[in-house]
Amino acid sequence: MGTSYRVTVPATSSSDESLLRAAVRAELELVDGLMSTYRPDSELSRLNRHRSSEPFHLSPPTFAVLAAARAASAATGGAFDVTVAPLVNAWGFGPAGATVPPSEELVASLLRDSGWAKLLLDPAAGTARKAEPRLQCDLSAIAKGYAVDRISAALEELGFSDHLVEVGGELRARGSNPEGQSWRVGIERPDTSGRLVQRILRIRDVAVATSGDYRNFREAGGERYSHVIDPRTGRPASSLVASATVLDASAIRADAFATALLVLGEDEGLALAERENLAVLLIVRNGENALRETTSSRFRATMSLGSP
Ligand code: FAD
C-alpha cells in the first residue's frame, strides 16, 4: 500500500508467530489486490476502467468498502468523496500524478464528472453502477482503516486478543499491552522537520486514525498543495487544520472521517464531530509556526475517563 505496517502482540511461540505473520500478510495482500488504484490489475482499477452505466460485479470486501465510503461521503456532506480519483491525479497525487497544476477548465470538467451520489450500489446483487460512466473511485482514504479492522479480527480469531495493529498511521488497539496496561500511542506533531510527538494517548479497544497535510504535499509556483482534495471546489484542501485524529470503534470509519475533517476545517469539522458523536482531536495552524489543539466533547469525555 505504499506504506509501512506494524503489529504488536505479547511474546509468543515461533509456530504461533508464523501463523500470525501469514494471517497479517494475507489480509494486507487481499486489500491491496482488490482496492489499490496503483495496481492496474486490482478490482478497483477494473471498476475505474469500466466506462459504462452497466452494473459491475464486485467481491464482498470491495463492495463493503465502497458502501462504507459512500456512507461516509453522505455523512460528511461530500467532504469525503469516494469519486475523487480523477481530481487526486490531476493535482499530482495518486498513480497517474500530473506534474503541473490543472487548469480551471479541467478542474470544472472533472468536478462535473464526479460526485459520490452518481455511484449506485446494489447490495442484493453485489454490484456498482455509474450514473456517469467516467466516474472513478479512490479508496486510499479508507482502505487502510479497513485493512486494520480485518487484521485485528484475524488476530482475535487466532487467539491474540491483546494487540496493536497499525497500517500507515491508522491503528487499532485491543486489550492490554505486554505490561498489562492500556496501549500508548503518539499523535505526531504536524511538522515537516521531524517526527516529534504532540500528544500521547492511552487507549484500549478503540481505533485511531490521523490525516495530515504536513507530509504528503507538493509545491508548485510558490504554493503548497495538500494531497487531500476538497471535493466541493476540486482544489487541494486549504483549511488551517494541519492534522485530524479520530477515535472510533472501527478503523474504517475513523480513517474516512479524519480525511473529511481536514477538508471541513475547524468549525465545520467540530460541528460534524458533535453531530456524529465522534471523538476528535484537531491540531490547527495558528499563525507562523504555531499550533493549537481543539477537541470534540466526546474526545474530552473519553480522555477524562483515562481510556476510551
Ligand atoms: P488519508 O487522508 O487517509 O487519505 C488521503 C488520500 O485519499 C489521498 O492521497 C487521495 O488518494 C484520497 N483523497 C484525497 N481527498 C479525498 C477526499 N476528499 N475524499 C476521499 N478521498 C480523498 N501509495 C503509493 O505510493 N504506492 C502504492 O502502491 C500504493 N498502494 C495503495 C494501495 C491501497 C489499497 C491503498 C489504500 C493505498 C495505497 N497507496 C499507495 C496510497 C498511500 O497509502 C496513500 O498515501 C495513503 O493511502 C494516503 O493516506 P494518508 O493516511 O496519508 O491520508
Coordinates of N, CA and C in Angstrom, one line a residue, residues 69-292:
A69 N -17.6 3.8 2.2 CA -17.1 5.1 1.6 C -18.2 5.9 1.1
R70 N -19.2 5.3 0.5 CA -20.4 6.1 0.1 C -21.1 6.7 1.3
A71 N -21.2 5.8 2.4 CA -21.9 6.3 3.6 C -21.2 7.5 4.2
A72 N -19.8 7.4 4.2 CA -19.0 8.5 4.8 C -19.2 9.7 3.9
S73 N -19.3 9.5 2.6 CA -19.4 10.7 1.7 C -20.7 11.4 2.0
A74 N -21.8 10.6 2.2 CA -23.1 11.2 2.6 C -23.1 11.9 3.9
A75 N -22.5 11.2 4.9 CA -22.5 11.7 6.3 C -21.7 13.0 6.4
T76 N -20.7 13.2 5.5 CA -19.8 14.4 5.6 C -20.2 15.5 4.6
G77 N -21.4 15.3 4.0 CA -21.9 16.3 3.1 C -21.0 16.4 1.9
G78 N -20.2 15.2 1.6 CA -19.4 15.2 0.4 C -18.0 15.8 0.6
A79 N -17.6 16.0 1.9 CA -16.2 16.5 2.2 C -15.3 15.3 2.0
F80 N -15.8 14.1 2.4 CA -15.1 12.8 1.9 C -15.9 12.5 0.7
D81 N -15.2 12.2 -0.4 CA -15.9 11.8 -1.6 C -15.2 10.6 -2.3
V82 N -15.8 9.5 -2.3 CA -15.2 8.3 -2.9 C -14.9 8.4 -4.4
T83 N -15.5 9.4 -5.1 CA -15.2 9.5 -6.5 C -14.2 10.6 -6.9
V84 N -13.3 10.9 -5.9 CA -12.3 12.0 -6.1 C -11.1 11.6 -6.9
A85 N -11.0 10.3 -7.4 CA -9.8 9.9 -8.0 C -9.3 10.7 -9.1
P86 N -10.1 11.2 -10.1 CA -9.5 12.0 -11.2 C -8.9 13.3 -10.7
L87 N -9.5 13.9 -9.7 CA -9.0 15.2 -9.2 C -7.7 14.9 -8.4
V88 N -7.6 13.8 -7.7 CA -6.4 13.4 -7.0 C -5.2 13.4 -8.0
N89 N -5.5 12.7 -9.1 CA -4.4 12.5 -10.2 C -4.1 13.9 -10.8
A90 N -5.1 14.7 -11.1 CA -4.9 16.0 -11.7 C -4.0 16.9 -10.9
W91 N -4.1 16.8 -9.6 CA -3.3 17.6 -8.7 C -2.0 17.0 -8.4
G92 N -1.6 15.9 -9.1 CA -0.3 15.4 -8.9 C -0.1 14.3 -7.9
F93 N -1.2 13.8 -7.3 CA -1.1 12.7 -6.4 C -1.8 11.5 -7.0
G94 N -1.6 10.3 -6.3 CA -2.2 9.1 -6.9 C -1.3 8.5 -8.0
P95 N -1.7 7.4 -8.6 CA -0.8 6.7 -9.5 C -0.4 7.4 -10.8
A96 N -1.4 8.2 -11.3 CA -1.1 8.9 -12.6 C -0.9 10.4 -12.3
G97 N -0.1 10.7 -11.3 CA 0.1 12.1 -10.8 C 0.6 13.0 -11.9
A98 N -0.2 14.1 -12.2 CA 0.3 15.1 -13.1 C 1.4 15.9 -12.5
T99 N 2.2 16.5 -13.4 CA 3.3 17.3 -12.8 C 3.1 18.8 -12.7
V100 N 2.0 19.3 -13.4 CA 1.7 20.7 -13.3 C 0.3 20.8 -12.8
P101 N -0.1 21.9 -12.0 CA -1.4 22.0 -11.5 C -2.4 22.1 -12.7
P102 N -3.6 21.6 -12.5 CA -4.6 21.6 -13.6 C -5.2 23.0 -13.9
S103 N -5.7 23.2 -15.1 CA -6.3 24.5 -15.4 C -7.7 24.5 -14.8
E104 N -8.3 25.7 -14.6 CA -9.6 25.8 -14.1 C -10.6 25.0 -14.9
E105 N -10.4 25.0 -16.2 CA -11.4 24.3 -17.1 C -11.4 22.8 -16.8
L106 N -10.1 22.3 -16.6 CA -10.0 20.8 -16.3 C -10.7 20.5 -15.0
V107 N -10.4 21.3 -14.0 CA -11.0 21.1 -12.7 C -12.5 21.1 -12.8
A108 N -13.0 22.1 -13.5 CA -14.5 22.2 -13.6 C -15.1 20.9 -14.3
S109 N -14.3 20.5 -15.4 CA -14.9 19.3 -16.1 C -14.8 18.0 -15.2
L110 N -13.7 17.9 -14.5 CA -13.5 16.7 -13.6 C -14.6 16.7 -12.5
L111 N -14.9 17.9 -12.0 CA -15.9 18.0 -11.0 C -17.3 17.6 -11.5
R112 N -17.6 18.0 -12.8 CA -18.9 17.7 -13.4 C -19.0 16.2 -13.5
D113 N -17.9 15.5 -13.8 CA -17.9 14.0 -14.0 C -17.8 13.2 -12.7
S114 N -17.7 13.9 -11.5 CA -17.5 13.1 -10.3 C -18.7 13.4 -9.4
G115 N -18.7 12.9 -8.2 CA -19.8 13.1 -7.2 C -20.3 11.7 -6.7
W116 N -20.1 11.5 -5.4 CA -20.5 10.2 -4.8 C -21.9 9.8 -5.1
A117 N -22.8 10.7 -5.2 CA -24.2 10.3 -5.4 C -24.4 9.6 -6.8
K118 N -23.4 9.8 -7.7 CA -23.5 9.1 -9.0 C -23.0 7.7 -9.0
L119 N -22.5 7.2 -7.8 CA -22.1 5.8 -7.6 C -23.3 5.1 -7.0
L120 N -23.9 4.1 -7.7 CA -25.1 3.5 -7.2 C -24.7 2.0 -6.8
L121 N -25.0 1.6 -5.6 CA -24.6 0.3 -5.1 C -25.9 -0.5 -4.9
D122 N -25.8 -1.8 -5.3 CA -27.0 -2.7 -5.2 C -26.5 -3.8 -4.3
P123 N -26.8 -3.8 -2.9 CA -26.3 -4.8 -2.0 C -26.8 -6.2 -2.4
A124 N -28.1 -6.3 -2.8 CA -28.6 -7.7 -3.1 C -27.8 -8.3 -4.3
A125 N -27.5 -7.5 -5.3 CA -26.8 -8.0 -6.5 C -25.3 -8.0 -6.3
G126 N -24.8 -7.2 -5.3 CA -23.3 -7.0 -5.1 C -22.7 -6.3 -6.3
T127 N -23.4 -5.3 -6.8 CA -22.9 -4.6 -8.0 C -22.8 -3.1 -7.7
A128 N -21.9 -2.4 -8.5 CA -21.9 -1.0 -8.5 C -22.3 -0.5 -9.9
R129 N -23.0 0.6 -10.0 CA -23.3 1.2 -11.3 C -23.0 2.6 -11.3
K130 N -22.5 3.1 -12.4 CA -22.1 4.5 -12.5 C -23.2 5.3 -13.3
A131 N -23.8 6.3 -12.6 CA -24.7 7.1 -13.3 C -24.0 8.0 -14.3
E132 N -22.7 8.2 -14.1 CA -21.8 8.9 -15.0 C -20.7 7.9 -15.4
P133 N -20.6 7.5 -16.6 CA -19.7 6.4 -17.0 C -18.2 6.8 -16.7
R134 N -17.9 8.1 -16.6 CA -16.5 8.5 -16.4 C -16.1 8.4 -14.9
L135 N -17.1 8.1 -14.1 CA -16.8 8.1 -12.6 C -15.6 7.2 -12.3
Q136 N -14.8 7.7 -11.4 CA -13.7 6.8 -10.9 C -13.5 6.9 -9.4
C137 N -13.3 5.8 -8.7 CA -13.3 5.8 -7.3 C -11.9 5.7 -6.7
D138 N -11.7 6.2 -5.5 CA -10.4 6.2 -4.8 C -10.7 5.8 -3.4
L139 N -10.1 4.7 -2.9 CA -10.3 4.2 -1.6 C -9.1 4.4 -0.7
S140 N -8.2 5.3 -1.2 CA -6.9 5.5 -0.4 C -7.1 6.1 1.0
A141 N -8.3 6.8 1.2 CA -8.5 7.4 2.5 C -9.3 6.5 3.4
I142 N -9.6 5.3 3.0 CA -10.4 4.4 3.8 C -10.0 3.0 3.9
A143 N -9.3 2.5 2.9 CA -9.0 1.1 2.8 C -7.9 0.6 3.8
K144 N -7.0 1.6 4.2 CA -6.0 1.2 5.2 C -6.8 0.9 6.5
G145 N -7.8 1.8 6.8 CA -8.6 1.5 8.0 C -9.3 0.2 8.0
Y146 N -9.8 -0.2 6.8 CA -10.4 -1.5 6.6 C -9.4 -2.6 6.8
A147 N -8.2 -2.4 6.3 CA -7.2 -3.5 6.5 C -6.9 -3.6 8.0
V148 N -6.8 -2.5 8.7 CA -6.5 -2.6 10.2 C -7.7 -3.4 10.9
D149 N -8.9 -3.1 10.5 CA -10.0 -3.8 11.1 C -10.0 -5.3 10.8
R150 N -9.6 -5.6 9.6 CA -9.5 -7.1 9.2 C -8.4 -7.8 9.9
I151 N -7.2 -7.1 10.0 CA -6.1 -7.8 10.7 C -6.5 -8.0 12.2
S152 N -7.1 -7.0 12.8 CA -7.4 -7.1 14.2 C -8.4 -8.3 14.4
A153 N -9.4 -8.4 13.5 CA -10.4 -9.5 13.6 C -9.6 -10.9 13.4
A154 N -8.7 -10.9 12.5 CA -8.0 -12.1 12.2 C -7.1 -12.5 13.4
L155 N -6.5 -11.5 14.1 CA -5.7 -11.8 15.3 C -6.6 -12.4 16.4
E156 N -7.7 -11.7 16.5 CA -8.7 -12.2 17.6 C -9.0 -13.6 17.3
E157 N -9.3 -14.0 16.1 CA -9.7 -15.4 15.8 C -8.5 -16.3 16.1
L158 N -7.3 -15.9 15.9 CA -6.1 -16.7 16.2 C -5.8 -16.8 17.7
G159 N -6.6 -16.0 18.5 CA -6.4 -16.1 20.0 C -5.5 -15.0 20.5
F160 N -5.1 -14.0 19.6 CA -4.3 -12.9 20.1 C -5.2 -11.8 20.4
S161 N -5.9 -11.9 21.6 CA -6.9 -10.8 21.9 C -6.2 -9.5 22.4
D162 N -5.0 -9.6 22.8 CA -4.3 -8.3 23.1 C -3.4 -8.0 21.9
H163 N -3.7 -6.9 21.3 CA -2.8 -6.5 20.1 C -2.9 -5.0 19.8
L164 N -1.9 -4.5 19.1 CA -1.9 -3.2 18.5 C -1.6 -3.4 17.0
V165 N -2.5 -2.9 16.1 CA -2.2 -3.1 14.7 C -2.2 -1.7 14.1
E166 N -1.1 -1.4 13.3 CA -1.0 -0.1 12.7 C -0.6 -0.3 11.2
V167 N -1.4 0.3 10.3 CA -1.1 0.3 8.9 C -1.0 1.8 8.4
G168 N 0.1 2.2 8.0 CA 0.3 3.6 7.5 C -0.3 4.7 8.4
G169 N -0.2 4.5 9.7 CA -0.7 5.5 10.6 C -2.1 5.3 11.2
E170 N -2.8 4.4 10.6 CA -4.2 4.1 11.1 C -4.0 2.9 12.0
L171 N -4.6 2.9 13.2 CA -4.4 1.8 14.1 C -5.6 1.4 14.9
R172 N -5.4 0.2 15.5 CA -6.5 -0.3 16.4 C -5.8 -1.0 17.6
A173 N -6.3 -0.7 18.8 CA -5.8 -1.3 20.0 C -6.8 -2.2 20.6
R174 N -6.4 -3.4 21.0 CA -7.3 -4.4 21.6 C -6.7 -4.8 22.9
G175 N -7.5 -4.9 24.0 CA -7.0 -5.4 25.2 C -5.8 -4.6 25.8
S176 N -4.8 -5.3 26.4 CA -3.7 -4.6 27.1 C -2.4 -4.8 26.4
N177 N -1.5 -3.9 26.7 CA -0.1 -4.0 26.2 C 0.6 -5.1 27.0
P178 N 1.8 -5.5 26.6 CA 2.5 -6.6 27.3 C 2.8 -6.3 28.8
E179 N 2.7 -5.0 29.2 CA 2.8 -4.7 30.7 C 1.4 -4.8 31.4
G180 N 0.4 -5.2 30.6 CA -0.9 -5.3 31.2 C -1.7 -4.0 31.4
Q181 N -1.2 -2.9 30.7 CA -1.8 -1.6 30.7 C -2.4 -1.2 29.4
S182 N -3.1 -0.1 29.4 CA -3.6 0.4 28.1 C -2.4 0.6 27.1
W183 N -2.7 0.6 25.8 CA -1.7 0.8 24.8 C -1.4 2.3 24.8
R184 N -0.1 2.7 24.6 CA 0.2 4.1 24.5 C 0.6 4.4 23.0
V185 N -0.1 5.4 22.4 CA 0.2 5.7 21.0 C 0.5 7.3 21.0
G186 N 1.4 7.6 20.1 CA 1.8 9.0 19.9 C 1.0 9.7 18.8
I187 N 0.5 10.9 19.0 CA 0.0 11.6 17.8 C 1.1 12.6 17.4
E188 N 1.5 12.5 16.1 CA 2.6 13.2 15.6 C 2.4 14.7 15.7
R189 N 3.4 15.5 15.9 CA 3.3 17.0 15.8 C 3.3 17.2 14.3
P190 N 2.3 18.0 13.7 CA 2.3 18.2 12.3 C 3.4 19.2 11.8
D191 N 4.5 18.6 11.5 CA 5.7 19.4 11.3 C 6.6 18.6 10.3
T192 N 7.0 19.3 9.2 CA 7.8 18.5 8.2 C 9.2 18.3 8.7
S193 N 9.7 19.0 9.8 CA 11.1 19.0 10.1 C 11.5 17.7 10.8
G194 N 10.6 17.0 11.4 CA 11.0 15.8 12.1 C 9.8 15.0 12.6
R195 N 10.0 14.0 13.4 CA 8.9 13.3 13.9 C 8.7 13.5 15.4
L196 N 8.2 14.7 15.8 CA 8.0 14.9 17.2 C 6.6 14.5 17.6
V197 N 6.5 14.2 18.9 CA 5.2 13.7 19.3 C 4.4 14.9 20.0
Q198 N 3.2 15.1 19.5 CA 2.4 16.2 20.0 C 1.7 15.8 21.3
R199 N 1.3 14.5 21.3 CA 0.4 14.1 22.5 C 0.5 12.6 22.5
I200 N 0.5 12.0 23.7 CA 0.4 10.6 23.9 C -1.0 10.2 24.3
L201 N -1.6 9.2 23.6 CA -3.0 8.8 24.0 C -2.8 7.4 24.7
R202 N -3.6 7.2 25.7 CA -3.6 5.8 26.3 C -4.9 5.2 25.9
I203 N -4.9 4.1 25.1 CA -6.1 3.6 24.5 C -6.2 2.1 24.7
R204 N -7.5 1.7 24.6 CA -7.8 0.2 24.8 C -9.1 0.0 24.0
D205 N -9.2 -1.0 23.2 CA -10.4 -1.4 22.4 C -11.0 -0.2 21.6
V206 N -10.1 0.4 20.9 CA -10.6 1.5 20.0 C -9.6 1.7 18.8
A207 N -10.2 2.3 17.8 CA -9.3 2.5 16.6 C -9.0 4.0 16.5
V208 N -7.8 4.4 16.0 CA -7.4 5.8 15.9 C -6.9 6.0 14.5
A209 N -7.4 7.0 13.8 CA -6.8 7.4 12.5 C -6.5 8.9 12.5
T210 N -5.4 9.2 11.8 CA -5.0 10.6 11.7 C -4.7 10.9 10.3
S211 N -5.2 12.0 9.8 CA -4.9 12.6 8.5 C -4.2 13.9 8.7
G212 N -3.2 14.1 7.8 CA -2.5 15.4 8.0 C -2.1 16.0 6.6
D213 N -1.8 17.3 6.6 CA -1.4 17.9 5.4 C 0.1 18.2 5.4
Y214 N 0.9 17.6 6.4 CA 2.3 18.0 6.6 C 3.3 17.1 5.9
R215 N 2.9 15.9 5.5 CA 3.9 15.0 5.0 C 3.7 14.8 3.5
N216 N 2.4 14.6 3.1 CA 2.2 14.3 1.7 C 1.6 15.6 1.0
F217 N 2.5 16.4 0.4 CA 2.1 17.6 -0.3 C 3.1 17.9 -1.5
R218 N 2.7 18.8 -2.3 CA 3.6 19.2 -3.5 C 3.7 20.7 -3.4
E219 N 4.7 21.2 -4.0 CA 4.9 22.6 -4.2 C 5.0 23.0 -5.6
A220 N 4.3 24.0 -6.0 CA 4.4 24.5 -7.4 C 4.0 26.0 -7.4
G221 N 4.8 26.7 -8.1 CA 4.6 28.2 -8.3 C 4.5 28.9 -6.9
G222 N 5.3 28.4 -5.9 CA 5.3 29.0 -4.6 C 4.2 28.6 -3.7
E223 N 3.3 27.8 -4.3 CA 2.1 27.3 -3.5 C 2.3 25.9 -3.0
R224 N 1.7 25.6 -1.9 CA 1.8 24.2 -1.3 C 0.5 23.5 -1.5
Y225 N 0.5 22.3 -2.1 CA -0.8 21.7 -2.3 C -0.9 20.4 -1.5
S226 N -2.0 20.3 -0.7 CA -2.2 19.0 0.1 C -2.7 17.9 -0.8
H227 N -2.5 16.7 -0.4 CA -3.0 15.5 -1.2 C -4.4 15.3 -0.9
V228 N -5.0 16.0 0.1 CA -6.4 15.8 0.3 C -7.1 16.9 -0.5
I229 N -8.1 16.5 -1.3 CA -8.8 17.4 -2.2 C -10.2 17.8 -1.5
D230 N -10.5 19.0 -1.7 CA -11.8 19.5 -1.3 C -12.8 19.2 -2.4
P231 N -13.6 18.2 -2.3 CA -14.5 17.9 -3.5 C -15.5 18.9 -3.8
R232 N -15.7 19.9 -2.9 CA -16.6 21.0 -3.2 C -16.0 22.0 -4.2
T233 N -14.7 22.1 -4.2 CA -14.1 23.1 -5.1 C -13.2 22.4 -6.2
G234 N -12.9 21.1 -5.9 CA -12.0 20.4 -6.8 C -10.5 20.8 -6.6
R235 N -10.2 21.6 -5.6 CA -8.9 22.0 -5.3 C -8.4 21.4 -4.0
P236 N -7.0 21.4 -3.8 CA -6.5 20.8 -2.6 C -7.1 21.5 -1.4
A237 N -7.4 20.8 -0.3 CA -8.0 21.3 0.9 C -7.0 22.4 1.4
S238 N -7.6 23.5 1.9 CA -6.8 24.6 2.3 C -7.2 25.1 3.7
S239 N -7.8 24.3 4.5 CA -8.2 24.7 5.8 C -7.0 24.8 6.7
L240 N -7.1 25.4 7.9 CA -6.0 25.6 8.8 C -5.8 24.4 9.6
V241 N -6.6 23.3 9.5 CA -6.4 22.1 10.2 C -5.2 21.3 9.6
A242 N -4.1 21.2 10.5 CA -2.9 20.5 10.0 C -3.0 19.0 10.2
S243 N -3.7 18.6 11.2 CA -3.9 17.2 11.4 C -5.2 16.9 12.2
A244 N -5.9 15.9 11.7 CA -7.1 15.5 12.3 C -7.1 14.1 12.8
T245 N -7.3 13.8 14.1 CA -7.3 12.5 14.6 C -8.7 12.1 15.1
V246 N -9.2 10.9 14.7 CA -10.5 10.4 15.1 C -10.4 9.1 15.8
L247 N -11.0 9.0 16.9 CA -11.1 7.7 17.7 C -12.5 7.1 17.5
D248 N -12.6 5.9 17.1 CA -13.9 5.3 16.9 C -13.8 3.7 17.1
A249 N -14.9 3.1 17.2 CA -14.9 1.6 17.3 C -14.3 1.0 16.1
S250 N -14.5 1.5 14.9 CA -13.9 0.9 13.7 C -12.9 1.8 13.1
A251 N -11.8 1.2 12.6 CA -10.8 2.0 11.9 C -11.2 2.5 10.6
I252 N -12.1 1.8 9.9 CA -12.6 2.2 8.6 C -13.3 3.6 8.7
R253 N -14.1 3.7 9.7 CA -14.9 4.9 9.9 C -14.0 6.0 10.4
A254 N -13.1 5.7 11.3 CA -12.2 6.7 11.8 C -11.3 7.3 10.6
D255 N -10.8 6.4 9.8 CA -10.0 6.8 8.6 C -10.7 7.8 7.7
A256 N -12.0 7.4 7.4 CA -12.7 8.3 6.4 C -13.0 9.6 7.0
F257 N -13.4 9.6 8.3 CA -13.8 10.9 8.9 C -12.6 11.8 9.1
A258 N -11.4 11.2 9.4 CA -10.2 12.0 9.6 C -9.9 12.8 8.3
T259 N -10.1 12.2 7.1 CA -9.8 12.9 5.9 C -10.9 14.0 5.7
A260 N -12.1 13.7 6.0 CA -13.2 14.7 5.8 C -12.9 16.0 6.7
L261 N -12.4 15.7 7.9 CA -12.1 16.9 8.9 C -11.1 17.8 8.3
L262 N -10.1 17.3 7.6 CA -9.1 18.2 7.0 C -9.7 19.1 6.0
V263 N -10.7 18.5 5.3 CA -11.4 19.3 4.2 C -12.3 20.4 4.9
L264 N -13.0 20.0 5.9 CA -14.0 20.8 6.5 C -13.4 22.0 7.3
G265 N -12.3 21.8 7.9 CA -11.7 22.8 8.8 C -12.3 22.8 10.1
E266 N -11.9 23.7 11.0 CA -12.2 23.6 12.4 C -13.7 23.7 12.7
D267 N -14.3 24.8 12.3 CA -15.7 25.0 12.7 C -16.7 23.9 12.1
E268 N -16.6 23.7 10.8 CA -17.5 22.7 10.2 C -17.1 21.3 10.7
G269 N -15.8 21.1 10.9 CA -15.3 19.8 11.3 C -15.8 19.5 12.7
L270 N -15.7 20.4 13.6 CA -16.2 20.2 15.0 C -17.7 20.0 15.0
A271 N -18.4 20.7 14.2 CA -19.9 20.5 14.1 C -20.2 19.1 13.6
L272 N -19.4 18.6 12.6 CA -19.6 17.2 12.2 C -19.3 16.2 13.3
A273 N -18.2 16.5 14.1 CA -17.9 15.6 15.2 C -19.0 15.5 16.2
E274 N -19.6 16.7 16.5 CA -20.7 16.7 17.5 C -21.9 16.0 16.9
R275 N -22.2 16.2 15.7 CA -23.4 15.6 15.0 C -23.2 14.0 15.0
E276 N -22.0 13.6 14.7 CA -21.7 12.1 14.6 C -21.2 11.5 15.9
N277 N -21.2 12.3 17.0 CA -20.7 11.9 18.3 C -19.3 11.2 18.2
L278 N -18.4 11.9 17.4 CA -17.0 11.4 17.2 C -16.1 12.0 18.2
A279 N -15.1 11.2 18.6 CA -14.0 11.7 19.5 C -12.9 12.2 18.5
V280 N -12.7 13.5 18.5 CA -11.9 14.2 17.5 C -10.9 15.1 18.2
L281 N -9.6 15.0 17.7 CA -8.6 16.0 18.1 C -8.1 16.7 16.9
L282 N -8.2 18.0 16.8 CA -7.7 18.7 15.6 C -6.5 19.5 16.1
I283 N -5.4 19.5 15.3 CA -4.3 20.4 15.5 C -4.3 21.4 14.4
V284 N -4.5 22.7 14.9 CA -4.8 23.8 14.0 C -3.6 24.8 13.9
R285 N -3.3 25.2 12.6 CA -2.2 26.2 12.5 C -2.7 27.5 13.0
N286 N -1.8 28.1 13.8 CA -2.2 29.4 14.5 C -1.1 30.4 14.2
G287 N -1.1 30.9 13.0 CA 0.0 31.9 12.6 C 1.3 31.1 12.3
E288 N 2.3 31.9 12.1 CA 3.7 31.3 11.7 C 4.1 30.3 12.7
N289 N 4.3 29.1 12.3 CA 4.9 28.0 13.1 C 4.2 27.7 14.5
A290 N 3.1 28.3 14.7 CA 2.4 28.0 16.0 C 1.2 27.0 15.7
L291 N 0.9 26.2 16.7 CA -0.2 25.2 16.5 C -1.0 25.3 17.8
R292 N -2.3 25.0 17.6 CA -3.1 24.8 18.9 C -4.0 23.6 18.7

